CSV table of C-alpha atoms in Angstrom, one decimal:
chain,number,residue,atom,x,y,z
A,1,MET,CA,125.4,106.7,105.1
A,2,ALA,CA,121.7,106.1,106.0
A,3,LEU,CA,120.0,102.3,105.5
A,4,ASN,CA,116.3,102.7,104.5
A,5,ILE,CA,113.8,99.7,105.1
A,6,VAL,CA,110.3,99.8,103.4
A,7,LEU,CA,107.7,97.7,104.2
A,8,VAL,CA,105.1,97.6,101.6
A,9,GLU,CA,101.7,96.7,103.2
A,10,PRO,CA,102.7,95.0,106.6
A,11,GLU,CA,99.8,92.6,107.8
A,12,ILE,CA,101.3,91.3,111.2
A,13,PRO,CA,102.0,94.1,114.0
A,14,GLN,CA,104.6,91.8,115.8
A,15,ASN,CA,106.8,91.6,112.9
A,16,THR,CA,106.5,95.1,112.5
A,17,GLY,CA,107.6,95.9,115.8
A,18,ASN,CA,110.5,93.6,115.7
A,19,ILE,CA,111.6,95.7,112.6
A,20,ALA,CA,111.5,98.4,114.4
A,21,ARG,CA,113.3,97.2,117.0
A,22,THR,CA,116.3,96.2,114.5
A,23,CYS,CA,116.1,99.6,112.8
A,24,ALA,CA,116.8,101.7,116.4
A,25,ALA,CA,119.4,99.0,117.2
A,26,THR,CA,120.9,100.0,113.8
A,27,GLY,CA,120.1,103.5,113.0
A,28,ALA,CA,118.5,102.6,109.9
A,29,ARG,CA,115.2,104.5,108.6
A,30,LEU,CA,111.8,102.9,108.5
A,31,HIS,CA,109.1,103.4,105.8
A,32,LEU,CA,105.6,102.3,106.2
A,33,VAL,CA,103.9,102.0,102.9
A,34,GLY,CA,99.9,101.6,103.4
A,35,PRO,CA,97.7,100.0,103.9
A,36,MET,CA,98.9,98.2,106.9
A,37,GLY,CA,97.2,95.2,108.6
A,38,PHE,CA,97.2,96.9,111.6
A,39,THR,CA,97.2,100.2,113.2
A,40,ILE,CA,100.2,102.3,114.1
A,41,ASP,CA,99.0,102.2,117.7
A,42,ASP,CA,98.3,98.6,117.7
A,43,ARG,CA,98.9,96.9,121.3
A,44,LYS,CA,101.1,93.8,119.9
A,45,LEU,CA,103.2,96.4,117.6
A,46,LYS,CA,104.3,98.9,120.4
A,47,ARG,CA,105.3,95.4,122.7
A,48,ALA,CA,106.9,94.2,120.4
A,49,GLY,CA,109.1,97.5,119.3
A,50,LEU,CA,109.1,97.6,123.3
A,51,ASP,CA,110.2,101.6,124.3
A,52,TYR,CA,112.3,101.7,120.9
A,53,TRP,CA,109.6,104.0,119.1
A,54,ARG,CA,111.5,106.8,120.4
A,55,LEU,CA,114.8,105.9,118.7
A,56,LEU,CA,112.8,106.0,115.2
A,57,ASP,CA,113.3,107.8,112.3
A,58,ILE,CA,109.9,106.7,110.5
A,59,THR,CA,107.9,107.8,107.8
A,60,TYR,CA,104.2,106.8,106.8
A,61,TYR,CA,103.4,106.4,103.1
A,62,ASP,CA,99.4,105.7,101.8
A,63,SER,CA,100.5,103.6,99.1
A,64,LEU,CA,103.3,101.9,97.4
A,65,ASP,CA,102.5,104.4,94.5
A,66,ASP,CA,102.7,107.4,97.3
A,67,PHE,CA,106.0,106.0,98.2
A,68,LEU,CA,107.5,105.7,94.7
A,69,LEU,CA,106.2,109.3,93.9
A,70,SER,CA,108.1,110.8,96.7
A,71,HIS,CA,111.7,108.9,96.0
A,72,THR,CA,112.0,108.8,92.3
A,73,ALA,CA,115.5,110.5,92.5
A,74,ASP,CA,116.5,107.5,94.8
A,75,ALA,CA,115.3,104.5,92.3
A,76,ASP,CA,118.8,103.8,91.6
A,77,LYS,CA,119.3,103.0,95.2
A,78,PHE,CA,116.4,100.2,95.5
A,79,PHE,CA,117.0,96.8,96.4
A,80,PHE,CA,113.5,94.2,96.7
A,81,PHE,CA,114.1,91.2,98.9
A,82,THR,CA,111.9,88.4,97.5
A,83,THR,CA,111.8,84.9,97.1
A,84,LYS,CA,111.8,84.7,93.9
A,85,GLY,CA,115.1,86.7,93.4
A,86,LYS,CA,117.5,85.7,91.4
A,87,HIS,CA,120.6,86.9,93.0
A,88,ILE,CA,121.7,86.3,96.5
A,89,HIS,CA,121.7,89.2,99.2
A,90,SER,CA,125.5,88.7,99.9
A,91,ASP,CA,126.3,88.9,96.5
A,92,LEU,CA,125.1,92.1,96.1
A,93,GLN,CA,126.6,95.7,96.3
A,94,TYR,CA,124.7,98.4,98.2
A,95,PRO,CA,124.9,102.0,97.7
A,96,GLU,CA,125.2,104.3,100.7
A,97,ASP,CA,121.8,105.3,101.4
A,98,ALA,CA,120.0,101.9,99.8
A,99,TYR,CA,116.4,101.5,100.1
A,100,LEU,CA,115.7,97.7,101.0
A,101,PHE,CA,112.1,96.9,100.2
A,102,PHE,CA,110.0,94.0,102.0
A,103,GLY,CA,106.6,92.8,100.8
A,104,LYS,CA,103.9,92.0,103.0
A,105,GLU,CA,103.8,87.7,105.2
A,106,THR,CA,101.3,86.7,103.3
A,107,LYS,CA,101.8,87.7,99.3
A,108,GLY,CA,105.2,89.5,99.5
A,109,LEU,CA,105.8,92.2,97.0
A,110,PRO,CA,103.9,93.1,93.4
A,111,GLU,CA,105.4,91.2,91.1
A,112,TRP,CA,104.9,94.2,88.5
A,113,LEU,CA,107.9,95.6,90.8
A,114,LEU,CA,110.3,92.5,90.7
A,115,TYR,CA,109.4,92.3,87.3
A,116,GLU,CA,110.4,95.9,85.9
A,117,HIS,CA,113.7,95.4,88.5
A,118,PRO,CA,115.3,92.0,88.1
A,119,ASP,CA,119.0,93.1,88.6
A,120,VAL,CA,118.1,94.1,92.2
A,121,CYS,CA,115.9,91.4,93.3
A,122,ALA,CA,117.8,90.0,96.3
A,123,ARG,CA,116.9,86.2,97.8
A,124,LEU,CA,118.3,84.9,100.7
A,125,PRO,CA,119.1,80.9,100.3
A,126,MET,CA,116.9,78.3,101.6
A,127,ARG,CA,116.1,74.6,101.1
A,128,ASN,CA,114.5,73.5,98.3
A,129,ASP,CA,111.6,72.2,99.9
A,130,SER,CA,107.9,73.4,99.0
A,131,ARG,CA,106.7,73.2,102.7
A,132,ALA,CA,109.1,75.9,104.2
A,133,ARG,CA,108.2,78.6,101.4
A,134,SER,CA,110.0,81.7,102.9
A,135,LEU,CA,111.3,83.1,106.3
A,136,ASN,CA,109.5,85.2,108.8
A,137,LEU,CA,109.6,88.4,107.5
A,138,SER,CA,111.5,90.4,110.7
A,139,ASN,CA,113.9,87.7,110.5
A,140,THR,CA,114.5,88.1,106.7
A,141,VAL,CA,114.5,92.1,107.3
A,142,ALA,CA,117.5,91.7,110.4
A,143,VAL,CA,119.5,89.3,107.8
A,144,ALA,CA,119.6,92.0,105.3
A,145,VAL,CA,120.2,94.8,107.0
A,146,TYR,CA,123.3,93.4,108.9
A,147,GLU,CA,124.6,92.4,105.6
A,148,VAL,CA,124.3,95.9,103.9
A,149,LEU,CA,126.1,97.3,107.1
A,150,ARG,CA,128.9,94.8,107.2
A,151,GLN,CA,129.6,95.8,103.9
A,152,TRP,CA,129.5,99.4,105.0
A,153,GLY,CA,131.8,98.3,107.9
A,154,TYR,CA,129.2,99.1,110.5
A,155,PRO,CA,129.1,102.6,110.6
A,156,GLU,CA,128.8,104.4,114.3
A,157,LEU,CA,127.7,101.1,115.9
A,158,LEU,CA,129.7,99.9,118.7
A,159,CYS,CA,131.5,96.3,117.6
A,160,GLU,CA,132.7,95.4,121.1
A,161,GLY,CA,130.8,94.4,124.4
A,162,HIS,CA,132.1,94.2,127.7
A,163,LEU,CA,131.3,92.2,130.5
A,164,ARG,CA,129.3,94.0,133.5
A,165,GLU,CA,130.6,91.9,136.4
A,166,TYR,CA,134.3,91.3,135.1
A,167,ASP,CA,136.8,94.0,134.4
A,168,ASP,CA,138.6,93.4,131.1
């Protein structure tokens, strides 16, 4: 089972670094779709991801069209996270090898993409307050990743911790 995180035109390097860290800790694959608002060697990106870059399975694409052409066979496994979604993220069932799409921080995913796939547009519930328009991108990705992994039974993840200074 593989979980795929697709960031479409991310703009803030710290968010992408945090998402990379989530992917490294969970084994999710990261797909970065350009154009991006930073360079991949950006100091802020590396700092947010710390030393987790070596643990990533990461692929880069020049554009959303480039990504979609490369993954036509996977289109039935696409899920689009958006504040415009009609479905609560935890009500959807995610198949093996699911692809979770997230848009740029300032605009989200292109509306044509959402319009063409209304049944797989997911939303994280939030208050009905126009001042709180959306959650931070890296927080949204983390919530989505862990919901999918929960549904899958947390495959290959350590689900129990141990104290360092005391024997159990």
